[in-house]
Coordinates of C-alpha atoms in Angstrom, one line a residue:
Chain C
X401 CA 168.9 108.7 99.4
X402 CA 172.1 108.3 97.7
X403 CA 174.0 105.1 97.6
X404 CA 177.3 105.7 99.4
X405 CA 180.3 105.0 97.3
X406 CA 178.6 104.6 94.0
X407 CA 181.1 105.1 91.3
X408 CA 180.1 107.8 88.8
X409 CA 180.7 105.5 85.8
X410 CA 178.1 103.0 86.9
X411 CA 175.4 105.2 85.4
X412 CA 174.3 104.5 81.9
X413 CA 172.2 107.2 80.3
X414 CA 169.6 106.6 77.6
X415 CA 172.1 107.0 74.7
X416 CA 174.6 104.6 76.3
X417 CA 171.9 102.1 77.0
X418 CA 170.7 102.3 73.4
X419 CA 174.2 101.8 72.0
X420 CA 174.9 98.9 74.1
X421 CA 171.6 97.1 74.4
X422 CA 169.3 98.1 71.5
X423 CA 170.0 94.8 69.8
X424 CA 169.2 92.9 72.9
X425 CA 166.0 94.9 73.4
X426 CA 165.0 94.3 69.8
X427 CA 165.5 90.6 70.0
X428 CA 163.8 90.3 73.3
X429 CA 160.8 92.3 72.0
X430 CA 160.6 90.1 68.9
X431 CA 160.6 87.0 71.1
X432 CA 157.9 88.5 73.2
X433 CA 155.8 88.6 70.1
X434 CA 156.3 92.1 68.9
X435 CA 155.8 92.3 65.1
X436 CA 158.5 93.4 62.8
X437 CA 156.5 96.4 61.7
X438 CA 156.1 97.5 65.4
X439 CA 159.7 96.8 66.3
X440 CA 161.2 100.2 65.7
X441 CA 158.6 102.1 67.7
X442 CA 158.7 99.5 70.4
X443 CA 162.5 99.8 70.8
X444 CA 162.3 103.5 70.8
X445 CA 159.6 103.3 73.5
X446 CA 161.7 101.0 75.7
X447 CA 164.7 103.4 75.7
X448 CA 162.6 106.5 76.0
X449 CA 161.0 105.0 79.2
X450 CA 164.6 104.2 80.3
X451 CA 165.6 107.7 79.6
X452 CA 162.6 109.1 81.5
X453 CA 163.6 107.0 84.4
X454 CA 166.9 108.8 84.3
X455 CA 168.9 105.9 82.9
X456 CA 170.3 102.9 84.6
X457 CA 172.5 102.7 87.7
X458 CA 174.4 99.5 88.0
X459 CA 173.4 97.9 91.2
X460 CA 171.7 94.6 91.7
X461 CA 170.3 94.0 88.2
X462 CA 172.0 94.1 84.8
X463 CA 171.0 96.6 82.2
X464 CA 169.5 93.9 80.1
X465 CA 167.2 92.5 82.8
X466 CA 166.3 96.0 83.8
X467 CA 165.5 96.9 80.1
X468 CA 163.6 93.5 79.8
X469 CA 161.2 94.6 82.5
X470 CA 160.4 97.8 80.4
X471 CA 160.3 95.8 77.2
X472 CA 157.8 93.4 78.8
X473 CA 155.5 96.3 79.6
X474 CA 155.8 97.7 76.1
X475 CA 155.2 94.3 74.6
X476 CA 152.2 93.8 76.8
X477 CA 150.7 97.2 75.7
X478 CA 151.3 96.3 72.1
X479 CA 149.7 92.9 72.5
X480 CA 146.6 94.5 74.0
X481 CA 146.3 96.9 71.2
X482 CA 147.0 94.3 68.6
X483 CA 144.5 91.9 70.1
X484 CA 141.9 94.6 69.7
X485 CA 143.0 95.1 66.1
X486 CA 143.4 91.6 64.6
X487 CA 145.3 89.2 66.8
X488 CA 148.0 88.2 64.4
X489 CA 151.0 86.4 65.8
X490 CA 154.6 87.5 65.4
X491 CA 157.0 85.8 63.2
X492 CA 160.2 84.4 64.6
X493 CA 163.2 86.6 64.7
X494 CA 165.4 86.4 61.6
X495 CA 168.3 84.0 61.9
X496 CA 171.8 85.3 61.8
X497 CA 173.4 85.8 58.5
X498 CA 176.8 84.3 57.5
X499 CA 175.8 80.7 57.5
X500 CA 175.6 78.3 54.5
X501 CA 172.1 78.1 53.0
X502 CA 171.4 74.8 54.7
X503 CA 172.6 76.1 58.0
X504 CA 170.5 79.2 57.6
X505 CA 167.5 77.0 56.8
X506 CA 168.1 74.8 59.8
X507 CA 168.6 77.8 62.0
X508 CA 165.5 79.4 60.7
X509 CA 163.5 76.2 61.5
X510 CA 165.0 76.1 65.0
X511 CA 164.1 79.7 65.6
X512 CA 160.7 79.2 64.3
X513 CA 160.1 76.2 66.6
X514 CA 161.5 78.1 69.6
X515 CA 159.3 81.1 68.7
X516 CA 156.2 78.9 68.3
X517 CA 156.9 77.2 71.6
X518 CA 157.5 80.6 73.3
X519 CA 154.2 81.8 71.9
X520 CA 152.3 79.3 73.9
X521 CA 153.6 80.9 77.2
X522 CA 152.2 83.8 79.0
X523 CA 154.2 87.0 78.6
X524 CA 155.5 86.8 82.2
X525 CA 156.6 83.2 81.8
X526 CA 158.0 83.9 78.4
X527 CA 160.1 86.8 79.6
X528 CA 161.7 84.8 82.4
X529 CA 162.3 81.9 80.0
X530 CA 163.9 84.0 77.4
X531 CA 166.1 85.8 79.8
X532 CA 167.3 82.7 81.5
X533 CA 167.4 80.1 78.8
X534 CA 168.2 82.2 75.7
X535 CA 169.9 85.3 77.0
X536 CA 171.8 83.6 79.7
X537 CA 170.9 85.9 82.5
X538 CA 171.1 84.6 86.1
X539 CA 168.0 84.2 88.2
X540 CA 169.2 86.8 90.6
X541 CA 169.6 89.3 87.9
X542 CA 166.2 88.5 86.5
X543 CA 164.6 89.0 89.9
X544 CA 166.4 92.3 90.5
X545 CA 165.7 93.6 87.0
X546 CA 162.1 92.7 86.8
X547 CA 161.3 93.6 90.4
X548 CA 160.1 90.2 91.5
X549 CA 161.3 87.8 94.3
X550 CA 163.8 85.2 93.4
X551 CA 161.3 82.5 94.3
X552 CA 158.9 83.9 91.8
X553 CA 161.6 83.7 89.1
X554 CA 162.1 80.1 89.9
X555 CA 158.4 79.3 89.9
X556 CA 157.9 81.1 86.6
X557 CA 160.9 79.5 85.1
X558 CA 159.6 76.1 86.2
X559 CA 156.2 76.6 84.7
X560 CA 157.6 78.1 81.6
X561 CA 160.0 75.2 81.0
X562 CA 157.2 72.7 81.4
X563 CA 155.1 74.6 78.9
X564 CA 157.9 75.2 76.5
X565 CA 159.1 71.6 76.5
X566 CA 155.5 70.3 75.9
X567 CA 155.0 72.7 73.0
X568 CA 158.4 72.0 71.6
X569 CA 157.8 68.3 71.7
X570 CA 154.6 68.7 69.8
X571 CA 156.3 70.9 67.2
X572 CA 159.2 68.6 66.8
X573 CA 156.9 65.7 66.2
X574 CA 155.1 67.6 63.5
X575 CA 158.3 68.6 61.7
X576 CA 159.3 66.4 58.8
X577 CA 162.4 64.3 59.7
X578 CA 164.4 65.9 56.9
X579 CA 163.9 69.3 58.4
X580 CA 165.2 68.5 61.8
X581 CA 168.5 69.8 62.9
X582 CA 170.1 66.3 63.1
X583 CA 169.7 65.8 59.4
X584 CA 171.7 68.8 58.4
X585 CA 175.1 67.1 58.1
X586 CA 174.0 65.3 54.9
X587 CA 173.8 68.5 52.9
X588 CA 176.9 70.2 54.1
Chain P
X1232 CA 167.2 73.1 100.0
X1233 CA 168.4 73.5 96.5
X1234 CA 171.8 75.1 96.0
X1235 CA 173.4 76.7 93.0
X1236 CA 171.8 78.1 89.9
X1237 CA 169.5 75.9 87.8
X1238 CA 171.0 74.3 84.8
X1239 CA 169.9 75.7 81.5
X1240 CA 168.0 73.4 79.3
X1241 CA 170.5 73.6 76.5
X1242 CA 173.1 72.2 78.9
X1243 CA 170.8 69.7 80.5
X1244 CA 171.5 66.2 79.1
X1245 CA 168.2 65.0 80.3
X1246 CA 166.4 67.4 77.9
X1247 CA 165.7 66.2 74.4
X1248 CA 168.4 66.7 71.8
X1249 CA 166.2 68.6 69.4
X1250 CA 165.2 70.9 72.2
X1251 CA 168.8 71.5 73.3
X1252 CA 169.9 72.2 69.7
X1253 CA 167.0 74.6 69.1
X1254 CA 167.7 76.5 72.2
X1255 CA 171.5 76.6 71.5
X1256 CA 170.7 78.0 68.1
X1257 CA 168.3 80.6 69.5
X1258 CA 171.0 81.6 72.0
X1259 CA 173.8 81.9 69.6
X1260 CA 174.6 85.3 68.4
X1261 CA 172.9 88.6 68.9
X1262 CA 169.7 89.6 67.2
X1263 CA 170.7 91.3 63.9
X1264 CA 167.4 92.4 62.6
X1265 CA 167.5 95.9 64.1
X1266 CA 169.5 98.8 62.8
X1267 CA 171.0 100.2 66.0
X1268 CA 172.6 103.2 64.3
X1269 CA 169.4 104.4 62.7
X1270 CA 167.5 103.7 65.9
X1271 CA 170.0 105.6 68.0
X1272 CA 169.9 108.6 65.6
X1273 CA 166.1 108.7 66.0
X1274 CA 166.3 108.2 69.7
X1275 CA 168.8 111.0 70.2
X1276 CA 166.9 113.3 67.9
X1277 CA 163.8 112.7 70.0
X1278 CA 165.6 113.2 73.3
X1279 CA 167.5 116.2 72.0
X1280 CA 164.4 117.8 70.6
X1281 CA 163.0 118.1 74.1
X1282 CA 162.0 114.6 74.8
X1283 CA 161.1 113.4 78.2
X1284 CA 163.8 114.2 80.6
X1285 CA 164.9 112.6 83.8
X1286 CA 162.0 111.8 86.0
X1287 CA 163.6 112.6 89.3
X1288 CA 166.8 110.7 89.6
X1289 CA 168.3 107.7 88.1
X1290 CA 166.4 104.5 88.2
X1291 CA 168.1 101.5 89.6
X1292 CA 167.8 97.8 89.6
X1293 CA 165.4 97.8 92.5
X1294 CA 162.3 98.8 90.8
X1295 CA 159.9 97.0 93.0
X1296 CA 157.1 99.3 92.2
X1297 CA 157.5 99.0 88.5
X1298 CA 156.3 95.5 87.8
X1299 CA 153.6 95.9 90.4
X1300 CA 152.1 98.8 88.3
X1301 CA 152.6 96.9 85.1
X1302 CA 151.1 93.6 86.1
X1303 CA 148.5 95.0 88.3
X1304 CA 149.9 93.3 91.3
X1305 CA 149.4 89.8 90.0
X1306 CA 151.6 87.5 91.9
X1307 CA 153.4 90.3 93.6
X1308 CA 153.0 92.6 96.4
X1309 CA 155.8 94.6 97.7
X1310 CA 158.4 92.0 97.6
X1311 CA 161.9 93.0 98.5
X1312 CA 164.4 93.0 95.7
X1313 CA 168.0 93.4 95.0
X1314 CA 170.6 90.9 95.7
X1315 CA 173.9 90.2 94.2
X1316 CA 173.2 89.8 90.6
X1317 CA 175.6 88.0 88.4
X1318 CA 176.0 89.6 85.0
X1319 CA 174.2 87.8 82.2
X1320 CA 176.8 86.1 80.2
X1321 CA 175.1 87.0 77.0
X1322 CA 174.8 90.7 77.3
X1323 CA 175.2 92.0 73.8
X1324 CA 178.7 93.3 73.0
X1325 CA 178.2 96.7 71.6
X1326 CA 180.9 96.6 68.9
X1327 CA 180.3 93.1 67.5
X1328 CA 176.6 93.0 67.4
X1329 CA 175.8 96.0 65.4
X1330 CA 175.6 94.4 62.0
X1331 CA 172.3 95.2 60.6
X1332 CA 171.8 97.0 57.3
X1333 CA 171.0 100.7 57.7
X1334 CA 168.5 100.7 54.9
X1335 CA 166.1 98.6 56.8
X1336 CA 165.4 101.2 59.4
X1337 CA 162.9 103.7 58.5
X1338 CA 162.2 106.1 61.3
X1339 CA 158.5 106.9 61.7
X1340 CA 158.1 110.4 62.7
X1341 CA 155.2 110.0 64.9
X1342 CA 157.1 109.1 68.1
X1343 CA 159.2 112.2 68.2
X1344 CA 156.2 114.5 68.7
X1345 CA 154.4 112.3 71.1
X1346 CA 156.9 111.6 73.7
X1347 CA 157.7 115.2 74.8
X1348 CA 155.0 115.5 77.3
X1349 CA 152.5 112.8 76.7
X1350 CA 152.4 109.1 77.5
X1351 CA 154.1 106.7 75.0
X1352 CA 152.2 105.4 72.0
X1353 CA 151.7 102.1 73.5
X1354 CA 149.6 102.0 76.6
X1355 CA 152.2 101.5 79.3
X1356 CA 151.6 102.8 82.7
X1357 CA 154.8 104.4 83.9
X1358 CA 155.2 104.5 87.6
X1359 CA 157.2 107.1 89.3
X1360 CA 160.9 106.4 89.8
X1361 CA 161.6 104.1 92.7
X1362 CA 162.7 105.9 95.8
X1363 CA 166.3 105.2 96.4
X1364 CA 165.6 104.4 100.0
X1365 CA 163.7 101.3 99.0
X1366 CA 166.2 100.1 96.4
X1367 CA 168.8 98.8 98.8
X1368 CA 166.4 96.3 100.4
X1369 CA 167.8 92.9 100.0
X1370 CA 165.8 90.1 98.5
X1371 CA 164.0 87.6 100.6
X1372 CA 165.1 84.5 99.0
X1373 CA 162.3 82.0 98.9
X1374 CA 163.4 78.5 99.4
X1375 CA 162.0 76.9 96.3
X1376 CA 163.5 74.0 94.4
X1377 CA 165.4 75.0 91.4
X1378 CA 163.7 74.1 88.2
X1379 CA 166.4 71.7 87.2
X1380 CA 169.4 70.1 88.7
X1381 CA 172.0 72.2 90.4
X1382 CA 175.0 72.7 88.3
X1383 CA 177.0 75.1 86.4
X1384 CA 175.0 77.7 84.5
X1385 CA 177.7 78.2 82.1
X1386 CA 176.9 77.3 78.6
X1387 CA 178.8 76.2 75.6
X1388 CA 178.1 78.4 72.7
X1389 CA 178.2 76.7 69.3
X1390 CA 181.1 77.6 67.2
X1391 CA 180.2 80.2 64.6
X1392 CA 180.0 78.9 61.1
X1393 CA 182.9 79.3 58.8
X1394 CA 182.8 82.6 57.2
X1395 CA 182.6 82.6 53.5
X1396 CA 185.2 84.9 51.9
X1397 CA 182.8 85.9 49.2
X1398 CA 180.9 88.2 51.5
X1399 CA 184.0 90.1 52.7
X1400 CA 183.2 93.8 52.5
X1401 CA 185.7 95.6 50.4
X1402 CA 186.8 99.0 51.8
X1403 CA 185.7 100.8 48.7
X1404 CA 185.9 104.5 48.9
X1405 CA 182.7 106.1 49.9
X1406 CA 181.8 109.2 47.9
X1407 CA 181.6 112.4 49.7
X1408 CA 178.3 112.7 51.6
X1409 CA 175.5 114.2 49.8
X1410 CA 172.0 115.1 51.1
X1411 CA 171.4 114.0 54.6
X1412 CA 174.8 113.8 56.3
X1413 CA 173.5 111.8 59.2
X1414 CA 172.1 109.1 56.8
X1415 CA 175.4 109.1 54.9
X1416 CA 177.3 108.7 58.1
X1417 CA 175.1 105.9 59.3
X1418 CA 175.4 104.1 56.0
X1419 CA 179.2 104.5 56.1
X1420 CA 179.3 103.2 59.6
X1421 CA 177.1 100.3 58.8
X1422 CA 179.7 99.1 56.2
X1423 CA 182.4 99.2 58.9
X1424 CA 180.2 97.2 61.2
X1425 CA 179.4 94.6 58.6
X1426 CA 183.1 94.3 57.8
X1427 CA 184.4 94.1 61.3
X1428 CA 183.9 90.4 61.9
X1429 CA 184.8 89.2 58.5
X1430 CA 187.5 91.6 57.4
X1431 CA 188.9 93.7 60.2
X1432 CA 191.4 95.4 57.9
X1433 CA 188.6 96.6 55.8
X1434 CA 186.7 97.7 58.8
X1435 CA 189.7 99.7 60.0
X1436 CA 190.0 101.4 56.6
X1437 CA 186.3 102.2 56.7
X1438 CA 186.6 103.8 60.1
X1439 CA 189.4 105.9 58.9
X1440 CA 187.4 106.9 55.9
X1441 CA 184.5 107.7 58.2
X1442 CA 186.7 109.9 60.3
X1443 CA 187.8 111.8 57.3
X1444 CA 184.3 112.2 55.8
X1445 CA 182.6 113.0 59.1
X1446 CA 185.0 114.7 61.4
X1447 CA 182.2 116.1 63.4
X1448 CA 180.0 113.1 63.0
X1449 CA 177.6 111.6 65.5
X1450 CA 179.2 108.2 65.7
X1451 CA 182.9 109.0 66.3
X1452 CA 182.9 107.0 69.5
X1453 CA 181.5 103.9 67.9
X1454 CA 183.8 104.3 64.9
X1455 CA 186.8 104.4 67.2
X1456 CA 185.6 101.4 69.1
X1457 CA 185.3 99.4 65.8
X1458 CA 188.8 100.6 64.8
X1459 CA 190.3 99.5 68.1
X1460 CA 188.8 96.1 67.9
X1461 CA 190.0 95.8 64.3
X1462 CA 193.5 96.8 65.2
X1463 CA 193.7 94.0 67.8
X1464 CA 192.2 91.6 65.3
X1465 CA 194.8 92.3 62.6
X1466 CA 197.6 92.1 65.1
X1467 CA 198.4 95.7 65.5
X1468 CA 198.2 95.3 69.3
X1469 CA 200.4 98.2 70.5
X1470 CA 198.6 100.6 68.3
X1471 CA 195.3 99.2 69.4
X1472 CA 196.3 99.4 73.0
X1473 CA 197.4 103.0 72.7
X1474 CA 194.2 104.0 71.0
X1475 CA 192.2 101.9 73.5
X1476 CA 193.8 103.8 76.4
X1477 CA 193.0 107.1 74.7
X1478 CA 189.5 106.0 74.1
X1479 CA 189.0 105.1 77.7
X1480 CA 190.4 108.4 78.8
X1481 CA 188.1 110.3 76.4
X1482 CA 185.0 108.1 77.0
X1483 CA 185.3 106.5 80.4
X1484 CA 181.5 106.0 80.6
X1485 CA 181.1 104.8 77.1
X1486 CA 179.1 101.6 76.6
X1487 CA 182.1 100.4 74.6
X1488 CA 184.5 101.1 77.5
X1489 CA 184.2 97.6 79.0
X1490 CA 185.2 95.8 75.8
X1491 CA 187.9 98.3 74.9
X1492 CA 189.2 98.1 78.5
X1493 CA 189.4 94.3 78.3
X1494 CA 191.2 94.5 75.0
X1495 CA 193.6 97.2 76.2
X1496 CA 194.3 95.3 79.4
X1497 CA 194.4 91.8 78.1
X1498 CA 195.6 92.2 74.6
X1499 CA 194.7 89.4 72.3
X1500 CA 191.7 87.7 73.9
X1501 CA 189.2 88.5 71.2
X1502 CA 186.0 86.8 70.9
X1503 CA 183.0 87.4 68.7

């Protein structure tokens, strides 16, 4: 059944999705634990699935949360195959370029802590946490994009936050004081 | 009953400072470790070579059957979906986030042959497209407490670091393309992308060069979007607006249309 009144330009085909959201998908996949060596194929896979589904029609979800659901499935498949292979963990995404060396180091340490804390979460909890806390998506968009009730988003987010905060606190305690973000002003 | 969206941890003063700072850093900027141009070329080659076509209509946000298949029904049944989603405020901006070096992207050839009629290389169960009749079902909002205090979900992005002039990309002339023209175009476009934030004039010059070198190139649309943004950034607003309007007329469904439209309509509100 067609949706009455749907504007024709609210449809994004695979190519348009790729242009606009490949960076998002790549970053999301890396945070889900996809290794750098797997990233290219994984991104291709996400958008080929999106293409097979006929692209995206802007309705309740956003393209990013819709793609995130696909990416979660791809990451889950990769994780299963990797676990069978060797079980290595993914490295943190590379920090942005353009900062001073010290800022780059501090950013890299931050990203590493975030990634390590994320790695303690289940994929489902991790996905919701990333989308809400890092990508800035709304809970409603996450629910619509991932195909879960809003209450489930809240409950996953609640559990994910608890796990993330616990893990982050442990990691921050382990980090040497000089490497913590608050110490960076001394060197700039 | 909790009202309003939950507060993000990076904005929550009750969360630890280190945690908030780490999350703010993780949230700042788009992921730059992926070469979108190379990936797009590979994707379009795959699709254009007879890759998997549309599976019976456009997918939409509903997708209630999708996660159920993926996660084997854990936690979910046939919950109703939809609802008035608010756009994620960190959706990547197509023009400004494509700053990865082209050379890093090597396109393994295995995918192209596999996707035509077989399942993807990773074991992902792909359910059939969601029937449209199910997609308009509104969500049953469960009355659960929000994870954190109710407050504004808006976040304050940390200011980008000062940009060192030493890394400004000079608009050096690119030699005429040799060998693989697609690779040459991607490399040339990558230089324009890298330049666009730090030196928009150079980015503009590179887009013009790209148009000369690749008049029938694959990335004309993206090149023009970069040029339009650059024109606004260097203050050539009327020209930017005129080209923006032409862009919107030529590519009304472009993924860059939203940003170009905002620039064209609003003028000088540029953000990175």
